Coordinates of C-alpha atoms in Angstrom, one line a residue:
Chain A
M272 CA 19.8 8.0 -4.3
Y273 CA 18.9 11.7 -6.0
H274 CA 20.1 13.1 -9.0
S275 CA 23.1 15.2 -8.4
E276 CA 21.4 18.1 -10.2
S277 CA 18.4 18.2 -7.6
I278 CA 20.8 18.1 -4.9
K279 CA 22.6 21.4 -6.2
I280 CA 19.4 22.6 -6.8
Y281 CA 17.7 21.8 -3.6
D282 CA 20.8 22.8 -1.8
A283 CA 20.9 26.3 -3.0
L284 CA 17.3 26.7 -2.3
L285 CA 17.5 26.1 1.1
S286 CA 20.9 28.0 1.5
N287 CA 18.3 30.8 0.4
I288 CA 15.3 30.0 1.9
D289 CA 15.1 33.5 4.3
T290 CA 15.3 35.5 1.1
F291 CA 12.2 33.9 -0.4
V292 CA 9.8 36.6 0.4
G293 CA 7.5 38.3 -2.1
S294 CA 4.2 38.6 -3.8
T295 CA 1.6 39.2 -6.5
V296 CA 0.1 42.1 -8.1
F297 CA -2.7 41.3 -10.7
T298 CA -3.8 44.0 -12.7
M299 CA -6.6 44.3 -14.8
G300 CA -8.2 47.5 -16.3
D301 CA -8.1 50.0 -13.6
I302 CA -7.6 47.6 -10.8
S303 CA -4.8 46.4 -9.0
I304 CA -4.9 43.8 -6.6
Q305 CA -2.3 41.9 -4.1
I306 CA -3.4 38.3 -4.2
E307 CA -4.3 36.6 -1.3
G308 CA -5.9 33.2 -2.5
K309 CA -3.9 30.5 -2.1
D310 CA -5.4 28.5 -5.4
G311 CA -3.4 29.7 -8.0
I312 CA 0.2 30.3 -5.9
G313 CA 1.6 26.8 -6.6
N314 CA 1.6 27.5 -10.5
L315 CA 3.0 30.8 -10.0
I316 CA 6.0 29.4 -7.6
E317 CA 6.6 27.1 -10.4
E318 CA 6.9 29.8 -13.0
W319 CA 9.3 31.6 -10.7
L320 CA 11.0 28.4 -9.8
S321 CA 11.9 27.7 -13.6
V322 CA 13.7 31.5 -13.8
W323 CA 15.4 31.2 -10.8
F324 CA 16.7 27.7 -12.1
K325 CA 18.3 29.7 -15.2
Y326 CA 19.0 32.8 -13.2
N327 CA 21.5 30.5 -11.4
D328 CA 22.7 28.3 -14.1
F329 CA 20.9 25.1 -13.0
D330 CA 20.6 22.8 -15.7
A331 CA 16.9 22.2 -15.7
D332 CA 14.6 22.5 -18.3
Q333 CA 10.9 22.8 -17.8
V334 CA 9.0 20.1 -20.1
G335 CA 5.5 22.4 -20.4
G336 CA 2.4 22.5 -19.1
S337 CA 2.1 21.6 -15.4
Q338 CA -0.2 18.7 -16.0
Q339 CA 2.6 16.9 -17.8
F340 CA 4.6 14.6 -16.1
P341 CA 7.7 15.3 -15.0
D342 CA 7.8 19.2 -14.6
F343 CA 11.6 19.3 -15.5
L344 CA 14.2 17.6 -16.5
V345 CA 17.7 17.8 -15.2
G346 CA 21.3 17.0 -15.8
A347 CA 22.6 15.4 -18.8
D348 CA 20.6 12.3 -18.7
R349 CA 17.6 14.3 -18.8
S350 CA 16.3 12.7 -15.3
S351 CA 12.7 13.4 -13.8
L352 CA 11.9 16.4 -11.5
E353 CA 8.8 16.8 -10.6
I354 CA 7.6 20.0 -8.4
K355 CA 5.1 19.9 -5.8
T356 CA 4.2 22.9 -3.2
F357 CA 1.3 23.4 -0.7
D358 CA 0.1 25.6 1.9
G359 CA 2.7 25.1 4.9
D360 CA 0.4 26.1 7.6
K361 CA -1.6 22.8 6.5
S362 CA -1.0 19.1 6.0
P363 CA 0.1 18.5 2.7
N364 CA -2.6 18.2 0.2
F365 CA -1.2 17.8 -3.6
D366 CA -2.2 14.7 -5.7
L367 CA 1.0 12.7 -6.7
A368 CA -0.6 11.2 -9.3
N369 CA -3.9 10.0 -10.9
F370 CA -4.2 6.7 -9.5
D371 CA -5.2 4.7 -12.5
S372 CA -2.6 6.5 -14.9
Y373 CA 0.0 5.9 -12.3
C374 CA -0.7 2.0 -12.2
E375 CA -0.6 1.7 -16.1
S376 CA 2.5 3.3 -16.6
M377 CA 4.0 1.3 -14.0
K378 CA 3.2 -1.8 -16.0
D379 CA 5.4 -1.3 -18.8
D380 CA 8.0 1.0 -17.2
E381 CA 9.0 1.3 -13.4
S382 CA 11.1 4.4 -14.2
K383 CA 8.5 6.8 -12.9
T384 CA 9.2 5.7 -9.1
D385 CA 13.1 7.1 -9.5
C386 CA 11.5 10.3 -10.2
D387 CA 12.9 13.4 -8.0
Y388 CA 10.2 15.1 -5.9
L389 CA 11.2 19.1 -5.0
I390 CA 8.6 20.1 -2.4
I391 CA 8.0 23.4 -1.6
S392 CA 5.9 24.7 1.5
Y393 CA 4.7 28.2 1.5
S394 CA 2.8 30.7 4.0
L395 CA 0.6 33.3 2.5
I396 CA -0.4 35.7 5.2
G397 CA -2.5 38.6 3.4
S398 CA -0.5 38.8 0.5
T399 CA 2.9 37.9 2.0
L400 CA 4.1 34.9 0.5
R401 CA 7.3 33.3 2.3
I402 CA 8.8 29.9 1.5
K403 CA 8.6 28.1 4.8
N404 CA 10.3 24.6 3.9
I405 CA 12.0 22.7 1.1
W406 CA 12.4 19.1 0.7
L407 CA 14.1 16.5 -1.9
K408 CA 12.0 13.4 -1.7
K409 CA 11.4 10.1 -3.6
I410 CA 7.9 9.2 -3.8
W411 CA 8.1 6.2 -1.3
E412 CA 9.5 8.7 1.3
I413 CA 6.0 11.1 1.0
T414 CA 3.5 8.2 0.6
C415 CA 2.3 5.9 3.1
P416 CA -0.7 3.3 4.0
C417 CA -4.4 4.8 5.3
S418 CA -7.2 3.2 7.1
Q419 CA -8.7 1.7 4.0
Y420 CA -5.6 0.8 1.4
P421 CA -2.3 0.0 1.7
L422 CA -1.7 3.2 -0.1
K423 CA -2.8 6.5 0.9
V424 CA -5.4 7.5 -2.1
Q425 CA -8.0 10.3 -2.2
Q426 CA -11.2 8.7 -3.2
K427 CA -14.9 9.8 -3.5
R428 CA -18.0 7.5 -3.2
G429 CA -15.9 4.5 -3.8
V430 CA -14.0 5.9 -6.6
I431 CA -10.2 6.1 -6.5
Y432 CA -8.8 9.6 -7.8
N433 CA -5.6 10.2 -6.9
I434 CA -2.5 9.1 -4.9
R435 CA -2.2 11.5 -1.9
P436 CA 1.0 12.3 0.3
A437 CA 1.7 11.5 3.7
T438 CA 2.5 14.0 6.0
W439 CA 6.3 12.8 6.4
Y440 CA 7.4 15.1 8.6
S441 CA 5.5 14.8 11.4
D442 CA 6.6 12.7 14.3
N443 CA 2.9 12.4 15.1
A444 CA 1.7 11.2 11.9
K445 CA -0.5 7.8 12.3
F446 CA 0.8 6.4 9.0
K447 CA 4.6 6.7 8.7
P448 CA 6.1 6.6 4.9
F449 CA 7.3 3.7 3.2
N450 CA 11.1 2.5 4.0
S451 CA 11.6 1.8 0.4
K452 CA 10.8 1.9 -3.1
W453 CA 9.7 -1.8 -3.0
E454 CA 7.1 -1.1 -0.2
F455 CA 5.5 1.5 -1.9
V456 CA 5.2 -0.6 -5.1
N457 CA 3.8 -3.4 -3.0
A458 CA 1.7 -0.8 -1.6
L459 CA 0.5 0.3 -4.7
Q460 CA -0.3 -2.9 -6.4
E461 CA -2.2 -4.3 -3.2
T462 CA -4.3 -1.4 -3.7
L463 CA -5.0 -1.9 -7.2
N464 CA -6.2 -5.3 -6.5
I465 CA -8.4 -4.6 -3.4
Y466 CA -9.8 -1.9 -5.4
N467 CA -10.6 -3.9 -8.4
E468 CA -11.9 -6.7 -6.0
N469 CA -14.3 -4.5 -4.2
K470 CA -15.6 -3.2 -7.8
L471 CA -16.6 -6.9 -8.4
Chain B
M66 CA -34.4 33.0 -16.5
Y67 CA -31.1 34.4 -14.9
H68 CA -30.9 36.1 -11.8
S69 CA -31.4 40.1 -11.8
E70 CA -28.1 40.9 -10.2
S71 CA -26.3 38.4 -12.3
I72 CA -27.6 40.1 -15.4
K73 CA -26.4 43.1 -14.4
I74 CA -23.0 42.2 -13.3
Y75 CA -23.1 40.5 -16.9
D76 CA -24.0 44.0 -18.5
A77 CA -21.5 45.8 -16.9
L78 CA -18.8 43.5 -17.5
L79 CA -19.9 43.2 -21.1
S80 CA -19.8 47.1 -21.7
N81 CA -16.4 47.4 -20.3
I82 CA -14.6 44.4 -21.8
D83 CA -12.4 46.3 -23.8
T84 CA -10.9 48.1 -20.8
F85 CA -10.0 44.5 -19.3
V86 CA -6.4 44.3 -20.3
G87 CA -3.7 43.4 -17.6
S88 CA -0.8 41.3 -16.5
T89 CA 0.5 39.7 -13.3
V90 CA 4.0 40.2 -11.7
F91 CA 5.0 37.6 -9.2
T92 CA 8.0 38.7 -6.9
M93 CA 9.9 36.4 -4.5
G94 CA 13.2 37.2 -3.4
D95 CA 15.0 39.4 -6.0
I96 CA 13.1 38.0 -9.1
S97 CA 9.9 39.5 -10.4
I98 CA 8.6 37.8 -13.1
Q99 CA 5.7 38.5 -15.7
I100 CA 3.5 35.5 -15.5
E101 CA 3.0 33.5 -18.5
G102 CA 1.6 30.8 -17.5
K103 CA -2.2 29.8 -17.8
D104 CA -2.4 27.4 -14.7
G105 CA -3.4 30.2 -12.0
I106 CA -4.8 32.8 -14.3
G107 CA -8.2 31.6 -13.8
N108 CA -8.1 31.9 -10.0
L109 CA -6.5 35.2 -10.1
I110 CA -9.2 36.4 -12.8
E111 CA -11.9 35.0 -10.0
E112 CA -10.0 36.8 -7.0
W113 CA -9.6 40.2 -9.2
L114 CA -13.7 39.6 -10.1
S115 CA -14.6 39.8 -6.3
V116 CA -12.8 43.1 -6.0
W117 CA -14.6 44.6 -9.0
F118 CA -17.7 43.5 -7.8
K119 CA -17.3 45.6 -4.5
Y120 CA -15.9 48.3 -6.5
N121 CA -18.9 48.4 -8.4
D122 CA -21.3 48.1 -5.7
F123 CA -22.8 45.0 -6.9
D124 CA -24.4 42.7 -4.3
A125 CA -22.5 39.5 -4.7
D126 CA -20.3 37.9 -1.7
Q127 CA -17.8 35.6 -2.2
V128 CA -18.3 32.1 -0.7
G129 CA -14.6 31.3 -0.1
G130 CA -12.5 28.8 -1.6
S131 CA -12.7 28.2 -5.0
Q132 CA -13.4 24.5 -4.4
Q133 CA -16.7 25.3 -3.0
F134 CA -20.1 25.7 -4.7
P135 CA -21.2 28.4 -5.5
D136 CA -18.6 31.0 -6.1
F137 CA -20.6 33.7 -5.0
L138 CA -23.9 34.5 -3.7
V139 CA -25.9 37.5 -5.3
G140 CA -28.9 39.3 -4.5
A141 CA -31.2 39.4 -1.6
D142 CA -32.1 36.0 -2.0
R143 CA -28.7 34.5 -1.9
S144 CA -28.8 33.2 -5.6
S145 CA -26.1 30.9 -6.5
L146 CA -23.5 32.2 -9.0
E147 CA -20.6 30.4 -10.4
I148 CA -17.7 31.5 -12.2
K149 CA -15.8 29.7 -14.7
T150 CA -12.8 31.0 -16.7
F151 CA -11.0 29.1 -19.9
D152 CA -8.2 30.1 -22.2
G153 CA -10.5 31.7 -25.2
D154 CA -7.5 30.5 -27.7
K155 CA -8.8 26.8 -27.2
S156 CA -12.1 25.2 -26.5
P157 CA -13.6 25.5 -23.1
N158 CA -11.8 22.9 -20.6
F159 CA -13.1 23.7 -17.5
D160 CA -14.5 21.0 -15.1
L161 CA -18.5 22.2 -14.7
A162 CA -18.6 19.7 -11.5
N163 CA -17.5 16.2 -10.4
F164 CA -19.8 13.8 -12.0
D165 CA -20.6 11.5 -8.9
S166 CA -21.0 14.3 -6.3
Y167 CA -23.5 16.3 -8.9
C168 CA -25.7 13.4 -9.2
E169 CA -25.7 12.8 -5.3
S170 CA -27.0 16.2 -4.9
M171 CA -29.4 15.9 -7.1
K172 CA -31.4 13.0 -5.6
D173 CA -32.0 15.6 -2.6
D174 CA -32.5 19.0 -4.1
E175 CA -32.3 19.9 -7.7
S176 CA -31.7 23.2 -6.9
K177 CA -28.3 23.1 -8.2
T178 CA -29.4 23.4 -11.9
D179 CA -30.6 26.6 -11.0
C180 CA -27.3 28.0 -10.6
D181 CA -26.0 31.1 -12.9
Y182 CA -22.5 30.5 -14.5
L183 CA -20.9 33.6 -15.5
I184 CA -18.3 32.3 -18.0
I185 CA -15.1 34.5 -18.8
S186 CA -12.8 33.7 -21.9
Y187 CA -9.1 35.1 -21.7
S188 CA -6.1 35.1 -23.8
L189 CA -2.6 35.5 -22.4
I190 CA -0.2 36.2 -25.3
G191 CA 3.2 36.8 -23.6
S192 CA 2.3 37.9 -20.7
T193 CA -0.8 40.5 -21.7
L194 CA -3.8 39.4 -20.3
R195 CA -7.2 40.3 -22.1
I196 CA -10.8 39.2 -21.4
K197 CA -12.1 38.2 -24.9
N198 CA -15.5 37.0 -23.8
I199 CA -18.2 36.9 -21.2
W200 CA -21.2 34.6 -21.3
L201 CA -24.2 34.5 -18.7
K202 CA -25.7 30.8 -18.8
K203 CA -27.4 28.1 -17.1
I204 CA -25.7 24.5 -16.8
W205 CA -28.1 23.2 -19.5
E206 CA -26.9 25.6 -22.2
I207 CA -22.9 25.0 -21.9
T208 CA -23.1 21.2 -21.5
C209 CA -24.4 18.7 -24.4
P210 CA -24.7 14.8 -25.6
C211 CA -20.8 13.3 -26.2
S212 CA -20.5 10.2 -28.2
Q213 CA -20.4 7.5 -25.7
Y214 CA -22.8 9.2 -23.0
P215 CA -26.2 11.4 -23.4
L216 CA -24.2 14.1 -21.2
K217 CA -20.5 15.2 -21.9
V218 CA -18.1 13.9 -19.2
Q219 CA -14.4 13.4 -19.0
Q220 CA -13.5 10.1 -18.0
K221 CA -10.1 7.9 -17.7
R222 CA -9.7 4.2 -18.4
G223 CA -13.7 4.0 -17.8
V224 CA -13.9 6.3 -14.9
I225 CA -16.2 9.2 -14.9
Y226 CA -14.8 12.3 -13.3
N227 CA -16.0 15.9 -14.5
I228 CA -19.2 16.7 -16.4
R229 CA -17.3 18.9 -19.0
P230 CA -18.9 21.5 -21.0
A231 CA -20.1 22.2 -24.5
T232 CA -18.4 24.4 -27.1
W233 CA -21.7 26.3 -26.8
Y234 CA -20.9 29.4 -29.1
S235 CA -19.7 27.5 -31.8
D236 CA -22.1 26.6 -34.7
N237 CA -19.6 23.7 -36.0
A238 CA -20.1 21.8 -33.0
K239 CA -21.0 18.3 -33.4
F240 CA -22.8 18.0 -29.8
K241 CA -25.5 21.3 -29.5
P242 CA -26.2 22.5 -26.1
F243 CA -29.5 21.1 -24.4
N244 CA -32.7 23.3 -25.2
S245 CA -34.1 22.7 -21.6
K246 CA -33.4 21.9 -18.0
W247 CA -35.0 18.9 -18.5
E248 CA -32.9 17.6 -21.2
F249 CA -29.6 18.1 -19.1
V250 CA -31.2 16.5 -16.3
N251 CA -32.6 13.5 -18.1
A252 CA -29.0 13.3 -19.8
L253 CA -27.5 13.2 -16.5
Q254 CA -29.9 10.5 -15.3
E255 CA -29.1 8.0 -18.3
T256 CA -25.4 9.1 -18.4
L257 CA -25.6 7.2 -14.8
N258 CA -27.8 4.7 -15.6
I259 CA -25.3 3.6 -18.3
Y260 CA -22.2 3.9 -16.1
N261 CA -23.7 2.0 -13.4
E262 CA -24.8 -1.1 -15.8
N263 CA -21.3 -0.7 -17.7
K264 CA -19.8 -1.2 -14.0
L265 CA -21.7 -4.4 -13.6

């Protein structure tokens, strides 16, 4: 189901997970600080990961610009690999995709649903960063329904912004991940229908 | 117009601007990298700034969580100071505020418009970070109309997401910043009216 290069990357990361401890030192002028804020950490891990891929001879090219989809192209067939990071001391809270853009991209081409997601949770205690866990997933394995819509989304004042992740690893989660790509695609379509009806 | 503590901070930063050169080193496992990506830089500068404030005895307390408004409370009257950073080799592209939330907060209390904005532009060439410029502004001095609305906003597929900045320092900008708080407040209100009419 996952790309063979994604699987190799995932296996190698997992087998080295205990060594992934570190920190960030930011220097400007005569002040050097050990970073304790979590807001930029995901971007730093992603940049580190691209170096780690090269260092370990993985066939993965960064696409450039973390705003772009996907983050990496892997293997000879340039398959999509997206990186997501989150604070492992909380529930996953990253944006999987802009809801409108994702719906729009599905009209012409459903290949976006085939993308592999490499998900990394970290713990930052003081300035000490540790990788806590690593997952390799498809989008339907990390998305779920929510109380208001068939697909869990982030909304503010009735406007849907982003597709948000399930707590896919928790046995106690109220909403479980989907069981197949088709369940996810249907939930996406139904959510769009309900959303459009509500807007009328 | 600006808070006296904000002015002191601004003056001190500006007089030291030439010394604000630095870099970010991220270490995990046996790989150390000099960060060359711009995505997390703003958060790092903000964290550095909070240390610089303490180091220089400014009366500025970080509110905690860069998602929250404001970033700092300054002076005895706990006045709002918001920090914005952007890549000075491009036009400002930060989000000033979520459009809906800002409109909502204005209903009960217009004090949000009195907030001081300390804006820092940087240049990252390779891994060398330099502070290029610093401004102290009110929101109406860094916002402007746009072609579709009386207030420049970020929108995707007809949905307004955020209030976006003018290129306030440019003589060639097509849209100039507002001249007063009232111009800004009116533009916000008119934009909301047009947006709501369009949704009907």
